[in-house]
Amino acid sequence: MNRNRPKIQSVDRALTLLEILAGHVDGIGLSDIAREAGLNKTTVYRLLATMQGRGYVRQLPEGGRYTLGWKVVELSGALLEGTELVTVAKDPLKRLSQLTQEAVHLGVLDEDRAEVIYVSKIDSPQPIRIASRVGGRMPAFCTALGKSILSHMAPERAERILRKKPLLARTSKTKTDLELVIRELDTVRSRGYALDNGENEEGIVCIGAPIFDNSGNVSAAVSISGPSFRLQGEIISQMAPHVVRCAEEISMNLGCDRHMFRALLYSSQAHYDEVEAKHRRGV
């Protein structure tokens, strides 16, 4: 992130408020917003009122709490509909959902925040479901989606991303030692798929695989998620190939042919050196 870019203070503050509201789906009061934003209540009230008038913020009738407005949904929907990745992934994701009967997620990496963003989701038809939503974020280092993407970046670049935020434990199984996390990325690459065995959420297992674009760059990942009593032992081994095939199909829809996908899935160090060199040149 370039911190030397010029900023317009009022715009920066308004966006900060929107990000705070996004973290409180049930709404949040004026005083709490002001406290989280580090601003006085008068300033926050004026910003909220302006955004409320444009539909980006709404005030709930019960208790006067603030939440995101429907205009945000309209904009995000327009973004996703116009995103090639989401479009070409739609049918492969449906097939993966039908094959596995588990929740399916499509995610991209926000490198500045070292987080994975869900850009598409299909719920499991089974009674116990995963509490996640399109637009939601999770740490990259402990999720199958994040590991899938990081493991197919040049190691130096992946490490830079991992160092952007403290590796905080989310469950008793979360690996918080950077060396262990990096070592696991090697395992993911040699195995061809990533596994989150209750590291991000207690009792939830996820299996992920990387998606490559027509230039051979890792651009996203796909995963299935379910409770550990459904996804364990041999079931994981049986489900993983389905996830990999879905990633392969989406990659092919993005212009990465089958031979390239297979080669990239088990890439050599030379490939990562080349990718890193291109990244540094801005290619």
C-alpha positions as a printed NumPy array, in Angstrom:
array([[  0.   ,   0.   ,   0.   ],
       [  1.34 ,   3.429,  -0.899],
       [  0.922,   5.531,   2.212],
       [  2.256,   8.639,   0.449],
       [ -0.807,   8.98 ,  -1.746],
       [ -2.701,  12.244,  -1.141],
       [ -5.881,  11.844,   0.916],
       [ -9.023,  13.933,   1.188],
       [ -9.8  ,  13.832,   4.888],
       [-13.587,  13.843,   4.664],
       [-13.628,  11.051,   2.086],
       [-11.157,   9.031,   4.123],
       [-13.301,   9.436,   7.237],
       [-16.505,   8.516,   5.414],
       [-14.929,   5.327,   4.091],
       [-13.67 ,   4.492,   7.583],
       [-17.244,   4.758,   8.858],
       [-18.5  ,   2.458,   6.101],
       [-15.858,  -0.115,   7.046],
       [-16.9  ,   0.104,  10.705],
       [-20.559,  -0.397,   9.762],
       [-19.593,  -3.414,   7.65 ],
       [-18.24 ,  -5.039,  10.796],
       [-21.54 ,  -4.635,  12.673],
       [-24.269,  -6.353,  10.671],
       [-26.808,  -5.822,  13.463],
       [-26.097,  -2.11 ,  13.601],
       [-24.013,   0.111,  15.877],
       [-24.76 ,   3.273,  17.825],
       [-23.361,   6.745,  17.156],
       [-21.141,   6.837,  20.251],
       [-19.616,   3.449,  19.492],
       [-18.933,   4.45 ,  15.874],
       [-17.237,   7.638,  17.043],
       [-15.111,   5.673,  19.509],
       [-13.996,   3.121,  16.903],
       [-13.272,   5.839,  14.347],
       [-11.448,   8.073,  16.816],
       [-13.652,  11.019,  15.85 ],
       [-16.028,  13.291,  17.741],
       [-19.734,  12.512,  17.589],
       [-20.661,  15.722,  15.749],
       [-18.332,  14.919,  12.862],
       [-19.54 ,  11.322,  12.729],
       [-23.195,  12.388,  12.806],
       [-22.702,  14.778,   9.875],
       [-20.892,  12.173,   7.799],
       [-23.539,   9.541,   8.538],
       [-26.356,  11.954,   7.722],
       [-24.773,  12.77 ,   4.368],
       [-24.305,   9.105,   3.48 ],
       [-27.791,   8.288,   4.754],
       [-29.214,  10.851,   2.355],
       [-27.487,   9.048,  -0.522],
       [-28.598,   5.583,   0.612],
       [-25.181,   4.298,   1.714],
       [-26.186,   4.278,   5.389],
       [-29.509,   3.589,   7.049],
       [-30.69 ,   4.054,  10.607],
       [-32.653,   1.248,  12.192],
       [-35.946,   2.253,  13.813],
       [-35.187,   0.169,  16.911],
       [-32.657,   2.029,  19.036],
       [-31.389,   4.297,  16.293],
       [-28.432,   2.096,  15.418],
       [-26.711,   2.625,  12.078],
       [-25.99 ,  -0.004,   9.443],
       [-24.991,  -0.145,   5.786],
       [-27.617,   1.052,   3.324],
       [-28.984,  -0.714,   0.27 ],
       [-26.923,   1.457,  -2.071],
       [-23.854,  -0.491,  -0.958],
       [-25.584,  -3.726,  -1.987],
       [-26.418,  -2.205,  -5.36 ],
       [-22.799,  -1.211,  -5.98 ],
       [-21.325,  -4.485,  -4.785],
       [-23.804,  -6.417,  -6.896],
       [-22.825,  -4.408,  -9.96 ],
       [-19.161,  -5.086,  -9.246],
       [-19.647,  -8.839,  -8.86 ],
       [-21.893,  -9.141, -11.908],
       [-19.236,  -7.428, -13.961],
       [-16.411,  -9.575, -12.601],
       [-15.271, -12.204, -15.079],
       [-14.093, -14.523, -12.302],
       [-17.519, -14.745, -10.665],
       [-19.234, -15.197, -14.015],
       [-17.03 , -18.012, -15.309],
       [-16.999, -19.726, -11.9  ],
       [-20.764, -19.938, -11.542],
       [-21.374, -23.33 , -13.193],
       [-18.223, -25.053, -11.816],
       [-19.174, -23.923,  -8.304],
       [-22.678, -25.348,  -8.735],
       [-21.262, -28.681,  -9.855],
       [-18.872, -28.761,  -6.892],
       [-21.764, -28.038,  -4.54 ],
       [-23.825, -30.877,  -6.023],
       [-20.907, -33.33 ,  -5.844],
       [-19.831, -32.584,  -2.277],
       [-23.07 , -31.369,  -0.671],
       [-20.95 , -28.903,   1.326],
       [-20.675, -25.107,   1.372],
       [-18.63 , -23.78 ,  -1.55 ],
       [-16.646, -20.533,  -1.457],
       [-14.81 , -18.544,  -4.107],
       [-12.269, -16.1  ,  -2.726],
       [ -9.647, -13.549,  -3.728],
       [ -6.735, -12.157,  -1.734],
       [ -6.522,  -8.602,  -0.419],
       [ -2.734,  -8.379,  -0.234],
       [ -2.707,  -5.091,   1.706],
       [ -4.674,  -6.641,   4.564],
       [ -3.498, -10.245,   4.203],
       [ -7.14 , -11.305,   4.09 ],
       [ -9.296, -13.442,   1.837],
       [-12.541, -11.917,   0.559],
       [-15.471, -14.167,  -0.312],
       [-16.76 , -13.161,  -3.758],
       [-19.198, -16.035,  -4.229],
       [-20.802, -18.666,  -2.018],
       [-23.182, -21.601,  -2.352],
       [-24.699, -22.891,   0.888],
       [-24.716, -26.567,   1.757],
       [-28.114, -28.254,   1.396],
       [-27.412, -30.093,   4.65 ],
       [-28.921, -28.952,   7.983],
       [-25.679, -27.652,   9.563],
       [-24.352, -24.714,   7.53 ],
       [-21.338, -22.401,   7.538],
       [-21.863, -18.846,   8.793],
       [-20.213, -16.837,   6.019],
       [-21.302, -14.264,   3.452],
       [-20.224, -12.758,   0.147],
       [-18.034,  -9.771,   0.961],
       [-16.901, -11.336,   4.235],
       [-13.202, -11.441,   5.108],
       [-11.011, -13.98 ,   6.836],
       [ -7.27 , -14.084,   7.62 ],
       [ -5.344, -15.62 ,   4.738],
       [ -2.782, -17.506,   6.833],
       [ -5.225, -19.912,   8.483],
       [ -7.848, -20.505,   5.779],
       [ -7.816, -23.027,   2.936],
       [ -8.55 , -20.247,   0.438],
       [ -5.705, -18.102,   1.717],
       [ -3.202, -20.947,   1.874],
       [ -4.128, -22.002,  -1.665],
       [ -3.331, -18.556,  -3.019],
       [ -0.247, -17.84 ,  -0.883],
       [  1.312, -21.223,  -1.662],
       [  1.317, -20.4  ,  -5.373],
       [  2.978, -17.022,  -5.058],
       [  6.719, -16.475,  -5.041],
       [  7.817, -17.339,  -1.462],
       [  9.246, -13.854,  -0.84 ],
       [  5.994, -12.212,  -1.858],
       [  3.908, -14.602,   0.261],
       [  6.113, -13.909,   3.279],
       [  5.783, -10.136,   2.798],
       [  2.012, -10.51 ,   2.828],
       [  2.052, -12.748,   5.905],
       [  4.165, -10.2  ,   7.807],
       [  1.612,  -7.428,   7.289],
       [ -0.488,  -8.539,  10.252],
       [  0.172, -10.446,  13.47 ],
       [ -0.684, -14.155,  13.141],
       [ -3.276, -14.26 ,  15.901],
       [ -4.779, -17.538,  17.091],
       [ -8.418, -17.955,  16.137],
       [ -8.761, -21.468,  17.595],
       [ -6.634, -23.889,  19.589],
       [ -5.395, -25.34 ,  16.264],
       [ -4.254, -22.094,  14.621],
       [ -0.581, -22.016,  13.693],
       [  0.823, -18.632,  14.737],
       [  4.52 , -19.277,  14.108],
       [  5.487, -17.711,  10.769],
       [  8.029, -20.424,   9.971],
       [  5.416, -23.146,  10.486],
       [  2.91 , -21.305,   8.287],
       [  5.484, -20.885,   5.508],
       [  6.48 , -24.551,   5.825],
       [  2.833, -25.532,   5.418],
       [  2.63 , -23.562,   2.164],
       [  5.302, -25.922,   0.792],
       [  3.126, -28.861,   1.84 ],
       [  0.094, -27.338,   0.138],
       [  2.029, -26.919,  -3.089],
       [  3.374, -30.482,  -3.073],
       [ -0.05 , -31.925,  -2.208],
       [ -2.018, -29.842,  -4.694],
       [ -4.657, -28.623,  -2.249],
       [ -4.883, -26.734,   1.048],
       [ -6.472, -27.873,   4.273],
       [ -7.874, -25.848,   7.162],
       [ -8.602, -28.361,   9.894],
       [-10.351, -26.187,  12.468],
       [ -7.651, -23.483,  12.345],
       [ -9.982, -20.624,  11.456],
       [-13.159, -21.805,  13.162],
       [-13.574, -24.538,  15.748],
       [-15.063, -27.708,  14.311],
       [-14.997, -26.519,  10.686],
       [-12.833, -28.159,   8.021],
       [-12.099, -26.554,   4.643],
       [-10.402, -27.919,   1.521],
       [ -9.124, -25.396,  -1.02 ],
       [ -7.363, -25.235,  -4.382],
       [ -5.82 , -22.363,  -6.382],
       [ -7.206, -20.77 ,  -9.542],
       [ -4.858, -19.443, -12.238],
       [ -5.512, -16.901, -14.981],
       [ -4.377, -16.973, -18.604],
       [ -0.976, -15.553, -17.641],
       [ -0.343, -18.351, -15.167],
       [ -0.749, -16.126, -12.117],
       [ -2.724, -17.346,  -9.12 ],
       [ -5.785, -15.083,  -9.045],
       [ -8.239, -16.723,  -6.657],
       [ -9.123, -19.975,  -4.911],
       [-12.102, -22.255,  -4.383],
       [-12.943, -24.265,  -1.278],
       [-15.541, -26.451,   0.347],
       [-16.335, -26.128,   4.049],
       [-18.198, -28.334,   6.472],
       [-18.277, -29.603,  10.044],
       [-15.406, -31.862,  11.07 ],
       [-17.725, -34.812,  11.698],
       [-18.589, -34.754,   7.965],
       [-15.156, -33.843,   6.6  ],
       [-12.523, -36.128,   8.111],
       [-10.093, -38.913,   7.248],
       [-10.8  , -40.637,   3.943],
       [-13.653, -38.236,   3.168],
       [-11.118, -35.402,   2.827],
       [ -9.058, -37.502,   0.409],
       [-12.198, -38.227,  -1.611],
       [-13.396, -34.619,  -1.667],
       [-10.065, -32.934,  -2.472],
       [ -9.95 , -34.067,  -6.14 ],
       [-13.41 , -32.554,  -6.684],
       [-12.147, -29.204,  -5.37 ],
       [ -9.035, -29.368,  -7.545],
       [-11.11 , -30.214, -10.64 ],
       [-13.391, -27.257,  -9.942],
       [-10.346, -24.967,  -9.65 ],
       [ -9.02 , -26.431, -12.899],
       [-12.298, -25.79 , -14.717],
       [-12.502, -22.189, -13.514],
       [ -8.855, -21.664, -14.493],
       [ -9.558, -23.029, -17.965],
       [-12.516, -20.643, -18.26 ],
       [-10.041, -17.837, -17.486],
       [ -7.738, -18.982, -20.288],
       [ -5.365, -21.284, -18.41 ],
       [ -5.334, -24.601, -20.274],
       [ -5.324, -27.981, -18.533],
       [ -1.613, -28.666, -19.059],
       [ -0.666, -25.239, -17.729],
       [ -2.926, -25.688, -14.698],
       [ -1.35 , -29.027, -13.803],
       [  2.148, -27.634, -14.247],
       [  1.354, -24.598, -12.083],
       [ -0.272, -26.717,  -9.384],
       [  3.1  , -28.325,  -8.719],
       [  5.301, -25.408,  -9.775],
       [  9.069, -25.34 ,  -9.5  ],
       [ 11.135, -22.726,  -7.661],
       [ 12.243, -21.383, -11.039],
       [  8.653, -20.537, -11.857],
       [  8.257, -18.543,  -8.622],
       [ 11.495, -16.677,  -9.269],
       [ 10.084, -15.659, -12.658],
       [  6.729, -14.637, -11.141],
       [  8.465, -12.549,  -8.482],
       [ 10.617, -10.794, -11.069],
       [  7.503,  -9.897, -13.093],
       [  5.723,  -8.677,  -9.952],
       [  8.62 ,  -6.362,  -9.105],
       [  8.578,  -4.947, -12.633],
       [  4.816,  -4.394, -12.373],
       [  4.084,  -6.807, -15.22 ]])
